[in-house]
mmCIF file of C-alpha atoms in Angstrom:
data_model
loop_
_atom_site.group_PDB
_atom_site.id
_atom_site.type_symbol
_atom_site.label_atom_id
_atom_site.label_comp_id
_atom_site.label_asym_id
_atom_site.label_seq_id
_atom_site.Cartn_x
_atom_site.Cartn_y
_atom_site.Cartn_z
ATOM 1 C CA UNK A 169 -37.406 64.304 -27.049
ATOM 2 C CA UNK A 170 -37.634 67.063 -29.665
ATOM 3 C CA UNK A 171 -37.076 64.551 -32.590
ATOM 4 C CA UNK A 172 -39.774 62.490 -31.277
ATOM 5 C CA UNK A 173 -42.316 65.496 -31.058
ATOM 6 C CA UNK A 174 -41.330 66.523 -34.619
ATOM 7 C CA UNK A 175 -42.605 62.876 -35.711
ATOM 8 C CA UNK A 176 -45.688 63.041 -33.887
ATOM 9 C CA UNK A 177 -46.485 66.625 -35.162
ATOM 10 C CA UNK A 178 -45.536 65.539 -38.595
ATOM 11 C CA UNK A 179 -47.939 62.559 -38.323
ATOM 12 C CA UNK A 180 -50.655 64.600 -37.305
ATOM 13 C CA UNK A 181 -50.412 66.699 -40.277
ATOM 14 C CA UNK A 182 -50.404 63.936 -42.415
ATOM 15 C CA UNK A 183 -46.656 63.880 -43.465
ATOM 16 C CA UNK A 184 -46.044 60.335 -43.007
ATOM 17 C CA UNK A 185 -42.887 59.758 -44.740
ATOM 18 C CA UNK A 186 -41.359 62.593 -42.860
ATOM 19 C CA UNK A 187 -42.950 61.209 -39.690
ATOM 20 C CA UNK A 188 -41.517 57.454 -40.031
ATOM 21 C CA UNK A 189 -38.095 58.896 -40.951
ATOM 22 C CA UNK A 190 -38.026 61.014 -37.957
ATOM 23 C CA UNK A 191 -39.220 58.302 -35.593
ATOM 24 C CA UNK A 192 -36.713 56.031 -37.004
ATOM 25 C CA UNK A 193 -34.072 58.329 -36.339
ATOM 26 C CA UNK A 194 -35.376 59.073 -32.676
ATOM 27 C CA UNK A 195 -35.434 55.269 -32.103
ATOM 28 C CA UNK A 196 -32.021 54.709 -33.337
ATOM 29 C CA UNK A 197 -30.536 57.458 -31.296
ATOM 30 C CA UNK A 198 -32.373 55.843 -28.194
ATOM 31 C CA UNK A 199 -31.321 52.540 -28.867
ATOM 32 C CA UNK A 200 -27.639 53.547 -29.567
ATOM 33 C CA UNK A 201 -27.609 55.202 -25.915
ATOM 34 C CA UNK A 202 -29.876 53.457 -23.711
ATOM 35 C CA UNK A 203 -31.052 49.939 -25.512
ATOM 36 C CA UNK A 204 -34.820 51.073 -25.386
ATOM 37 C CA UNK A 205 -36.955 53.839 -26.776
ATOM 38 C CA UNK A 206 -39.950 55.363 -25.876
ATOM 39 C CA UNK A 207 -40.481 56.418 -29.588
ATOM 40 C CA UNK A 208 -40.541 52.821 -30.428
ATOM 41 C CA UNK A 209 -44.454 52.489 -30.759
ATOM 42 C CA UNK A 210 -44.681 55.644 -32.485
ATOM 43 C CA UNK A 211 -42.449 54.281 -35.077
ATOM 44 C CA UNK A 212 -44.140 51.334 -35.455
ATOM 45 C CA UNK A 213 -47.481 53.248 -35.697
ATOM 46 C CA UNK A 214 -46.032 55.041 -38.893
ATOM 47 C CA UNK A 215 -45.058 51.616 -40.549
ATOM 48 C CA UNK A 216 -47.607 49.495 -42.526
ATOM 49 C CA UNK A 217 -48.997 46.573 -40.285
ATOM 50 C CA UNK A 218 -47.185 43.817 -42.305
ATOM 51 C CA UNK A 219 -43.886 45.355 -42.218
ATOM 52 C CA UNK A 220 -43.778 46.356 -38.411
ATOM 53 C CA UNK A 221 -42.280 42.780 -37.347
ATOM 54 C CA UNK A 222 -39.637 42.854 -39.529
ATOM 55 C CA UNK A 223 -38.812 46.407 -38.541
ATOM 56 C CA UNK A 224 -38.647 45.168 -35.107
ATOM 57 C CA UNK A 225 -36.504 42.044 -36.032
ATOM 58 C CA UNK A 226 -33.978 44.417 -37.446
ATOM 59 C CA UNK A 227 -33.766 46.507 -34.551
ATOM 60 C CA UNK A 228 -33.470 43.658 -32.210
ATOM 61 C CA UNK A 229 -29.686 43.403 -31.892
ATOM 62 C CA UNK A 230 -29.807 47.038 -30.562
ATOM 63 C CA UNK A 231 -32.571 46.281 -28.064
ATOM 64 C CA UNK A 232 -32.439 45.601 -24.301
ATOM 65 C CA UNK A 233 -29.825 45.958 -21.616
ATOM 66 C CA UNK A 234 -27.111 48.059 -23.118
ATOM 67 C CA UNK A 235 -23.528 47.170 -22.045
ATOM 68 C CA UNK A 236 -21.861 50.517 -22.615
ATOM 69 C CA UNK A 237 -24.393 52.615 -20.647
ATOM 70 C CA UNK A 238 -26.019 50.502 -17.648
ATOM 71 C CA UNK A 239 -27.073 53.543 -15.875
ATOM 72 C CA UNK A 240 -29.198 54.861 -18.833
ATOM 73 C CA UNK A 241 -33.160 55.371 -18.160
ATOM 74 C CA UNK A 242 -35.194 53.276 -20.271
ATOM 75 C CA UNK A 243 -38.571 52.376 -21.374
ATOM 76 C CA UNK A 244 -38.703 48.596 -21.135
ATOM 77 C CA UNK A 245 -42.595 48.690 -21.039
ATOM 78 C CA UNK A 246 -42.782 49.871 -24.579
ATOM 79 C CA UNK A 247 -40.243 47.166 -25.689
ATOM 80 C CA UNK A 248 -41.517 44.292 -24.165
ATOM 81 C CA UNK A 249 -45.001 45.109 -25.089
ATOM 82 C CA UNK A 250 -44.083 45.626 -28.780
ATOM 83 C CA UNK A 251 -42.371 42.072 -29.096
ATOM 84 C CA UNK A 252 -45.198 40.513 -27.659
ATOM 85 C CA UNK A 253 -47.983 42.546 -29.396
ATOM 86 C CA UNK A 254 -46.211 41.437 -32.922
ATOM 87 C CA UNK A 255 -45.954 37.606 -31.687
ATOM 88 C CA UNK A 256 -42.305 37.715 -30.946
ATOM 89 C CA UNK A 257 -42.660 35.421 -27.988
ATOM 90 C CA UNK A 258 -39.369 33.799 -27.788
ATOM 91 C CA UNK A 259 -37.519 37.020 -28.453
ATOM 92 C CA UNK A 260 -39.346 38.898 -25.642
ATOM 93 C CA UNK A 261 -38.778 35.964 -23.320
ATOM 94 C CA UNK A 262 -34.998 35.953 -23.962
ATOM 95 C CA UNK A 263 -34.903 39.705 -23.478
ATOM 96 C CA UNK A 264 -36.636 39.428 -20.096
ATOM 97 C CA UNK A 265 -34.459 36.630 -19.049
ATOM 98 C CA UNK A 266 -31.455 38.978 -19.791
ATOM 99 C CA UNK A 267 -32.868 41.491 -17.491
ATOM 100 C CA UNK A 268 -33.733 38.842 -14.670
ATOM 101 C CA UNK A 269 -30.127 37.688 -14.828
ATOM 102 C CA UNK A 270 -28.811 41.005 -14.681
ATOM 103 C CA UNK A 271 -31.002 41.677 -11.527
ATOM 104 C CA UNK A 272 -29.676 38.406 -9.654
ATOM 105 C CA UNK A 273 -26.405 39.381 -10.536
ATOM 106 C CA UNK A 274 -26.996 43.026 -9.029
ATOM 107 C CA UNK A 275 -28.251 41.189 -5.953
ATOM 108 C CA UNK A 276 -25.188 39.045 -5.698
ATOM 109 C CA UNK A 277 -23.129 41.726 -5.940
ATOM 110 C CA UNK A 278 -24.732 44.230 -3.607
ATOM 111 C CA UNK A 279 -24.650 41.401 -0.764
ATOM 112 C CA UNK A 280 -20.974 41.735 -0.909
ATOM 113 C CA UNK A 281 -21.298 45.559 -0.281
ATOM 114 C CA UNK A 282 -20.496 46.548 -3.743
ATOM 115 C CA UNK A 283 -21.742 50.245 -4.995
ATOM 116 C CA UNK A 284 -22.984 50.628 -8.126
ATOM 117 C CA UNK A 285 -23.275 54.120 -9.994
ATOM 118 C CA UNK A 286 -25.945 56.202 -8.211
ATOM 119 C CA UNK A 287 -28.645 56.110 -11.081
ATOM 120 C CA UNK A 288 -27.930 52.387 -11.426
ATOM 121 C CA UNK A 289 -28.228 51.774 -7.972
ATOM 122 C CA UNK A 290 -31.637 53.410 -8.077
ATOM 123 C CA UNK A 291 -32.862 51.652 -11.267
ATOM 124 C CA UNK A 292 -31.792 48.104 -10.343
ATOM 125 C CA UNK A 293 -30.121 47.637 -6.895
ATOM 126 C CA UNK A 294 -32.325 49.018 -4.499
ATOM 127 C CA UNK A 295 -32.822 52.946 -4.822
ATOM 128 C CA UNK A 296 -36.881 52.485 -4.353
ATOM 129 C CA UNK A 297 -37.507 56.312 -4.153
ATOM 130 C CA UNK A 298 -36.357 56.589 -7.892
ATOM 131 C CA UNK A 299 -39.290 55.847 -10.149
ATOM 132 C CA UNK A 300 -36.775 54.514 -12.922
ATOM 133 C CA UNK A 301 -36.336 51.485 -10.604
ATOM 134 C CA UNK A 302 -40.054 50.692 -10.031
ATOM 135 C CA UNK A 303 -41.031 51.251 -13.897
ATOM 136 C CA UNK A 304 -38.321 48.633 -14.755
ATOM 137 C CA UNK A 305 -39.941 46.202 -12.345
ATOM 138 C CA UNK A 306 -43.487 47.131 -13.621
ATOM 139 C CA UNK A 307 -42.574 46.399 -17.021
ATOM 140 C CA UNK A 308 -40.649 43.079 -16.246
ATOM 141 C CA UNK A 309 -44.080 41.989 -14.204
ATOM 142 C CA UNK A 310 -46.247 42.645 -16.883
ATOM 143 C CA UNK A 311 -44.063 40.847 -19.580
ATOM 144 C CA UNK A 312 -43.521 37.881 -17.400
ATOM 145 C CA UNK A 313 -47.657 37.674 -16.830
ATOM 146 C CA UNK A 314 -47.814 38.010 -20.358
ATOM 147 C CA UNK A 315 -45.280 35.169 -20.811
ATOM 148 C CA UNK A 316 -47.238 32.933 -18.501
ATOM 149 C CA UNK A 317 -44.567 32.517 -15.768
ATOM 150 C CA UNK A 318 -46.477 33.286 -12.846
ATOM 151 C CA UNK A 319 -43.528 32.081 -10.561
ATOM 152 C CA UNK A 320 -41.192 34.695 -12.059
ATOM 153 C CA UNK A 321 -43.756 37.195 -11.603
ATOM 154 C CA UNK A 322 -43.914 36.425 -8.110
ATOM 155 C CA UNK A 323 -40.289 37.013 -7.788
ATOM 156 C CA UNK A 324 -39.944 40.306 -9.429
ATOM 157 C CA UNK A 325 -43.002 41.645 -7.574
ATOM 158 C CA UNK A 326 -41.459 40.595 -4.047
ATOM 159 C CA UNK A 327 -37.823 42.296 -5.317
ATOM 160 C CA UNK A 328 -40.210 45.269 -6.061
ATOM 161 C CA UNK A 329 -41.943 45.274 -2.615
ATOM 162 C CA UNK A 330 -38.415 45.002 -1.166
ATOM 163 C CA UNK A 331 -37.173 47.742 -2.943
ATOM 164 C CA UNK A 332 -39.875 49.917 -2.270
ATOM 165 C CA UNK A 333 -39.831 49.669 1.550
ATOM 166 C CA UNK A 334 -37.513 52.375 2.041
ATOM 167 C CA UNK A 335 -39.384 54.839 -0.281
ATOM 168 C CA UNK A 336 -41.626 57.798 0.569
ATOM 169 C CA UNK A 337 -45.117 57.089 1.770
ATOM 170 C CA UNK A 338 -47.963 56.337 -0.870
ATOM 171 C CA UNK A 339 -48.502 59.395 -3.083
ATOM 172 C CA UNK A 340 -52.164 58.686 -2.944
ATOM 173 C CA UNK A 341 -52.142 59.374 0.743
ATOM 174 C CA UNK A 342 -50.774 62.884 0.165
ATOM 175 C CA UNK A 343 -53.986 63.985 -1.699
ATOM 176 C CA UNK A 344 -56.087 66.255 0.877
ATOM 177 C CA UNK A 345 -59.059 64.027 0.236
ATOM 178 C CA UNK A 346 -57.107 61.009 1.780
ATOM 179 C CA UNK A 347 -55.737 63.042 5.099
ATOM 180 C CA UNK A 348 -57.076 63.431 8.385
ATOM 181 C CA UNK A 349 -57.282 67.120 9.729
ATOM 182 C CA UNK A 350 -55.742 66.987 13.415
ATOM 183 C CA UNK A 351 -55.395 70.718 14.085
ATOM 184 C CA UNK A 352 -55.551 73.797 12.097
ATOM 185 C CA UNK A 353 -52.263 73.437 10.590
ATOM 186 C CA UNK A 354 -51.532 69.764 11.051
ATOM 187 C CA UNK A 355 -52.946 66.735 9.250
ATOM 188 C CA UNK A 356 -52.261 62.640 9.547
ATOM 189 C CA UNK A 357 -52.015 60.634 6.441
ATOM 190 C CA UNK A 358 -55.356 58.127 6.722
ATOM 191 C CA UNK A 359 -52.807 55.308 6.848
ATOM 192 C CA UNK A 360 -49.722 55.486 9.112
ATOM 193 C CA UNK A 361 -46.829 56.867 7.502
ATOM 194 C CA UNK A 362 -43.026 55.509 7.586
ATOM 195 C CA UNK A 363 -42.644 52.135 8.198
ATOM 196 C CA UNK A 364 -46.332 50.912 7.659
ATOM 197 C CA UNK A 365 -47.470 52.793 4.622
ATOM 198 C CA UNK A 366 -49.367 50.999 1.809
ATOM 199 C CA UNK A 367 -47.851 50.392 -1.593
ATOM 200 C CA UNK A 368 -49.920 50.682 -4.967
ATOM 201 C CA UNK A 369 -48.493 47.875 -6.863
ATOM 202 C CA UNK A 370 -51.169 47.669 -9.559
ATOM 203 C CA UNK A 371 -49.142 49.224 -12.180
ATOM 204 C CA UNK A 372 -47.168 45.485 -12.284
ATOM 205 C CA UNK A 373 -50.641 43.893 -13.393
ATOM 206 C CA UNK A 374 -51.177 43.093 -17.009
ATOM 207 C CA UNK A 375 -54.459 44.107 -18.603
ATOM 208 C CA UNK A 376 -57.031 41.390 -18.409
ATOM 209 C CA UNK A 377 -57.347 40.962 -22.057
ATOM 210 C CA UNK A 378 -53.491 40.311 -22.358
ATOM 211 C CA UNK A 379 -53.515 37.133 -20.478
ATOM 212 C CA UNK A 380 -55.595 34.077 -20.278
ATOM 213 C CA UNK A 381 -56.619 34.425 -16.612
ATOM 214 C CA UNK A 382 -55.824 37.335 -14.547
ATOM 215 C CA UNK A 383 -56.707 35.656 -11.229
ATOM 216 C CA UNK A 384 -53.561 34.236 -10.418
ATOM 217 C CA UNK A 385 -51.677 37.261 -10.735
ATOM 218 C CA UNK A 386 -54.394 39.010 -8.315
ATOM 219 C CA UNK A 387 -53.857 36.042 -5.780
ATOM 220 C CA UNK A 388 -49.997 36.911 -5.812
ATOM 221 C CA UNK A 389 -50.658 40.360 -5.076
ATOM 222 C CA UNK A 390 -53.029 39.597 -2.285
ATOM 223 C CA UNK A 391 -50.560 36.666 -0.625
ATOM 224 C CA UNK A 392 -47.507 39.056 -0.814
ATOM 225 C CA UNK A 393 -49.616 41.830 1.034
ATOM 226 C CA UNK A 394 -50.641 39.366 3.478
ATOM 227 C CA UNK A 395 -47.224 38.661 3.805
ATOM 228 C CA UNK A 396 -46.152 42.071 4.279
ATOM 229 C CA UNK A 397 -48.835 42.696 7.272
ATOM 230 C CA UNK A 398 -47.794 39.397 9.201
ATOM 231 C CA UNK A 399 -44.103 40.455 9.045
ATOM 232 C CA UNK A 400 -44.899 43.976 10.201
ATOM 233 C CA UNK A 401 -43.734 45.655 6.952
ATOM 234 C CA UNK A 402 -47.208 47.364 6.842
ATOM 235 C CA UNK A 403 -49.797 47.827 9.299
ATOM 236 C CA UNK A 404 -53.518 46.782 9.450
ATOM 237 C CA UNK A 405 -54.655 50.043 7.918
ATOM 238 C CA UNK A 406 -52.075 49.533 5.330
ATOM 239 C CA UNK A 407 -52.836 46.349 4.509
ATOM 240 C CA UNK A 408 -56.448 47.303 4.271
ATOM 241 C CA UNK A 409 -55.656 50.398 1.893
ATOM 242 C CA UNK A 410 -53.382 47.965 -0.216
ATOM 243 C CA UNK A 411 -56.369 45.629 -0.615
ATOM 244 C CA UNK A 412 -58.811 48.251 -1.235
ATOM 245 C CA UNK A 413 -56.288 49.734 -4.139
ATOM 246 C CA UNK A 414 -56.158 46.024 -5.759
ATOM 247 C CA UNK A 415 -59.888 46.236 -5.568
ATOM 248 C CA UNK A 416 -60.266 49.544 -7.171
ATOM 249 C CA UNK A 417 -58.050 48.289 -9.941
ATOM 250 C CA UNK A 418 -60.208 45.274 -10.767
ATOM 251 C CA UNK A 419 -63.386 47.570 -10.552
ATOM 252 C CA UNK A 420 -61.980 49.882 -12.965
ATOM 253 C CA UNK A 421 -61.139 46.902 -15.590
ATOM 254 C CA UNK A 422 -64.623 45.433 -14.958
ATOM 255 C CA UNK A 423 -63.659 42.492 -12.591
ATOM 256 C CA UNK A 424 -66.730 43.626 -10.320
ATOM 257 C CA UNK A 425 -66.838 40.168 -8.804
ATOM 258 C CA UNK A 426 -63.342 40.217 -7.801
ATOM 259 C CA UNK A 427 -63.435 43.742 -6.695
ATOM 260 C CA UNK A 428 -66.372 42.743 -4.423
ATOM 261 C CA UNK A 429 -64.355 39.966 -2.980
ATOM 262 C CA UNK A 430 -61.390 42.234 -2.038
ATOM 263 C CA UNK A 431 -63.876 44.623 -0.643
ATOM 264 C CA UNK A 432 -65.335 42.044 1.578
ATOM 265 C CA UNK A 433 -61.619 40.939 2.593
ATOM 266 C CA UNK A 434 -60.531 44.776 3.346
ATOM 267 C CA UNK A 435 -64.001 44.882 5.449
ATOM 268 C CA UNK A 436 -63.099 41.898 7.553
ATOM 269 C CA UNK A 437 -59.776 43.187 8.258
ATOM 270 C CA UNK A 438 -60.882 46.613 9.423
ATOM 271 C CA UNK A 439 -62.960 45.161 12.125
ATOM 272 C CA UNK A 440 -62.506 47.017 15.509
ATOM 273 C CA UNK A 441 -60.787 49.873 13.751
ATOM 274 C CA UNK A 442 -61.643 53.349 12.303
ATOM 275 C CA UNK A 443 -58.466 54.202 10.473
ATOM 276 C CA UNK A 444 -57.972 52.685 7.065
ATOM 277 C CA UNK A 445 -61.704 52.530 6.327
ATOM 278 C CA UNK A 446 -61.864 55.557 4.110
ATOM 279 C CA UNK A 447 -60.305 53.549 1.409
ATOM 280 C CA UNK A 448 -63.607 50.855 2.043
ATOM 281 C CA UNK A 449 -65.705 53.936 1.416
ATOM 282 C CA UNK A 450 -63.948 54.672 -1.602
ATOM 283 C CA UNK A 451 -64.179 51.115 -2.981
ATOM 284 C CA UNK A 452 -68.063 50.993 -2.075
ATOM 285 C CA UNK A 453 -68.763 54.185 -3.780
ATOM 286 C CA UNK A 454 -66.774 52.743 -7.071
ATOM 287 C CA UNK A 455 -68.659 49.825 -6.782
ATOM 288 C CA UNK A 456 -72.167 51.690 -6.871
ATOM 289 C CA UNK A 457 -72.868 50.971 -3.205
ATOM 290 C CA UNK A 458 -73.404 54.964 -2.480
ATOM 291 C CA UNK A 459 -75.201 54.201 0.968
ATOM 292 C CA UNK A 460 -72.446 52.004 2.563
ATOM 293 C CA UNK A 461 -69.992 54.838 1.497
ATOM 294 C CA UNK A 462 -71.854 57.457 3.213
ATOM 295 C CA UNK A 463 -72.412 55.441 6.144
ATOM 296 C CA UNK A 464 -68.616 55.031 6.679
ATOM 297 C CA UNK A 465 -68.036 58.619 5.951
ATOM 298 C CA UNK A 466 -70.829 59.908 8.449
ATOM 299 C CA UNK A 467 -68.833 57.487 11.151
ATOM 300 C CA UNK A 468 -65.639 58.896 10.356
ATOM 301 C CA UNK A 469 -66.893 62.271 10.609
ATOM 302 C CA UNK A 470 -68.462 61.616 14.202
ATOM 303 C CA UNK A 471 -64.929 60.700 15.318
ATOM 304 C CA UNK A 472 -63.175 63.674 13.441
ATOM 305 C CA UNK A 473 -61.279 61.231 11.230
ATOM 306 C CA UNK A 474 -62.806 62.526 7.701
ATOM 307 C CA UNK A 475 -60.631 64.596 5.584
ATOM 308 C CA UNK A 476 -61.791 68.018 5.318
ATOM 309 C CA UNK A 477 -62.853 68.333 1.562
ATOM 310 C CA UNK A 478 -65.350 65.323 2.143
ATOM 311 C CA UNK A 479 -66.797 67.139 5.200
ATOM 312 C CA UNK A 480 -69.368 69.482 3.643
ATOM 313 C CA UNK A 481 -71.025 66.263 1.778
ATOM 314 C CA UNK A 482 -70.829 64.212 4.783
ATOM 315 C CA UNK A 483 -72.404 67.255 7.218
ATOM 316 C CA UNK A 484 -75.125 67.035 4.465
ATOM 317 C CA UNK A 485 -75.708 63.373 4.856
ATOM 318 C CA UNK A 486 -76.117 63.761 8.678
ATOM 319 C CA UNK A 487 -78.679 66.375 8.293
ATOM 320 C CA UNK A 488 -80.657 64.266 6.235
ATOM 321 C CA UNK A 489 -80.443 61.438 8.338
ATOM 322 C CA UNK A 490 -80.235 62.915 11.741
ATOM 323 C CA UNK A 491 -81.462 66.579 11.394
ATOM 324 C CA UNK A 492 -79.931 69.907 10.582
ATOM 325 C CA UNK A 493 -79.297 70.536 14.422
ATOM 326 C CA UNK A 494 -76.973 67.473 14.830
ATOM 327 C CA UNK A 495 -75.068 68.378 11.538
ATOM 328 C CA UNK A 496 -74.373 72.034 12.874
ATOM 329 C CA UNK A 497 -73.104 70.903 16.200
ATOM 330 C CA UNK A 498 -70.784 68.589 14.124
ATOM 331 C CA UNK A 499 -69.805 71.353 12.356
ATOM 332 C CA UNK A 500 -69.081 73.770 15.293
ATOM 333 C CA UNK A 501 -66.979 70.897 16.726
ATOM 334 C CA UNK A 502 -64.934 70.614 13.617
ATOM 335 C CA UNK A 503 -64.441 74.419 13.422
ATOM 336 C CA UNK A 504 -62.187 74.192 16.433
ATOM 337 C CA UNK A 505 -59.346 72.385 14.500
ATOM 338 C CA UNK A 506 -60.235 72.571 10.829
ATOM 339 C CA UNK A 507 -61.289 75.153 8.335
ATOM 340 C CA UNK A 508 -63.543 75.100 5.590
ATOM 341 C CA UNK A 509 -65.894 77.795 3.953
ATOM 342 C CA UNK A 510 -68.943 75.381 3.612
ATOM 343 C CA UNK A 511 -68.777 74.218 7.370
ATOM 344 C CA UNK A 512 -68.437 77.647 8.895
ATOM 345 C CA UNK A 513 -72.138 78.700 8.406
ATOM 346 C CA UNK A 514 -73.453 75.915 9.759
ATOM 347 C CA UNK A 515 -71.010 76.314 12.996
ATOM 348 C CA UNK A 516 -71.941 79.811 13.298
ATOM 349 C CA UNK A 517 -75.864 78.790 13.166
ATOM 350 C CA UNK A 518 -74.825 76.391 16.016
ATOM 351 C CA UNK A 519 -73.301 78.872 18.181
ATOM 352 C CA UNK A 520 -76.242 81.522 17.655
ATOM 353 C CA UNK A 521 -78.622 78.957 18.882
ATOM 354 C CA UNK A 522 -77.057 78.475 22.236
#
C-alpha cells in the first residue's frame, strides 16, 4: 500500500521513471503473495501504450489463483479488466475458467463437510458477509459478460445470491432516508429485514459500452430476482426494491427506456401494498418524474410510513396541495412518535389552533 501510494505521488509530481519503477515493484510484491494486484492499473498507466500488452504478457505467469496463498484477498476486477482492455481475450477466458473450476471444487468439497480456512471460506466458499467473497464474484460476472458467456454469467450470479442469503440486510436500507419511524427510538427498515431483504447485485453488471448488448444480462438479473421471490428468499417488498435498484442502475447509465420498463414492473408488483413504494418514488424522481414521486411520498406520509428525513419536504407538498392546516395536523400526529426540528413548529401551530 505504501509503495503504491508513493508511486501515485511520484506520477502526480511528474517523476514518471520513478513512478514506473515503484509501481512495478508494488505489482511484483502483490503477485508474489496474492496472484493479483490493485496497483496493476497504475503500473500500466505509467507505460507507453504500445508496451502495455507485452508488460501484461510478462506478468501473466504470476497472475490469478495463487496456489501458495489461497486465502489471500485480491483484486480480480483490475486483473480481468486489464487483460480484456488490452485484447488478451484468450488469456482472460483461461484465467476466468481457472477461478470457475476452483469454485466448483470448493462447492464439491463443501458438500462433504470439508472446512476451509476462515478467510478462504468467506472468499470462495460461503461467507457472504465478507466483502472479499462478493468482490470476487462480481469481478467474475463482469468478465464473463465481457467474454459473452451469459450461461456462465447466470451461474456465477446465482452462486453470488446463494452466498449472500446469510449476509446482513441491504446496506442501502440502513440509510436514515430509507428507514420508517415507528417510535421515538425505534425504526423499521423500509423493506423487511432478515430473510427477506433485498440484495443490490448491480456491481455484477458490466458497463453498457463493454458488451454488445446489455439486455440479456439485465434479463438474467430480473429472472433470478423473480425466482428468489417465488421461492420465498425475498418478500414482495424486497423484490420491488431489487427491481428498483436495477432500474436505478439503468437510469444512471442512460438506459432510460429499460429503467422505465423496470419502474412499471415494480409498480405492478407493489399493487395493494405500501411498504416498498419508497423505492418506486426514488426511481420516479431519478427519471425526472417529480410529481409521481411526491404523490407516493405524501401517501406514505399519511400512513406514517415515510422516513423522518423526508417528512419536511412531504409536509410542504401537502400544504401546497391540501392546505397548511392539513399539513399541520399531520405534523402534530408525527410528533407523537418522531422528532424533527422542522416538523415541530407545524405541530405546535396545530396544537395552539385547538
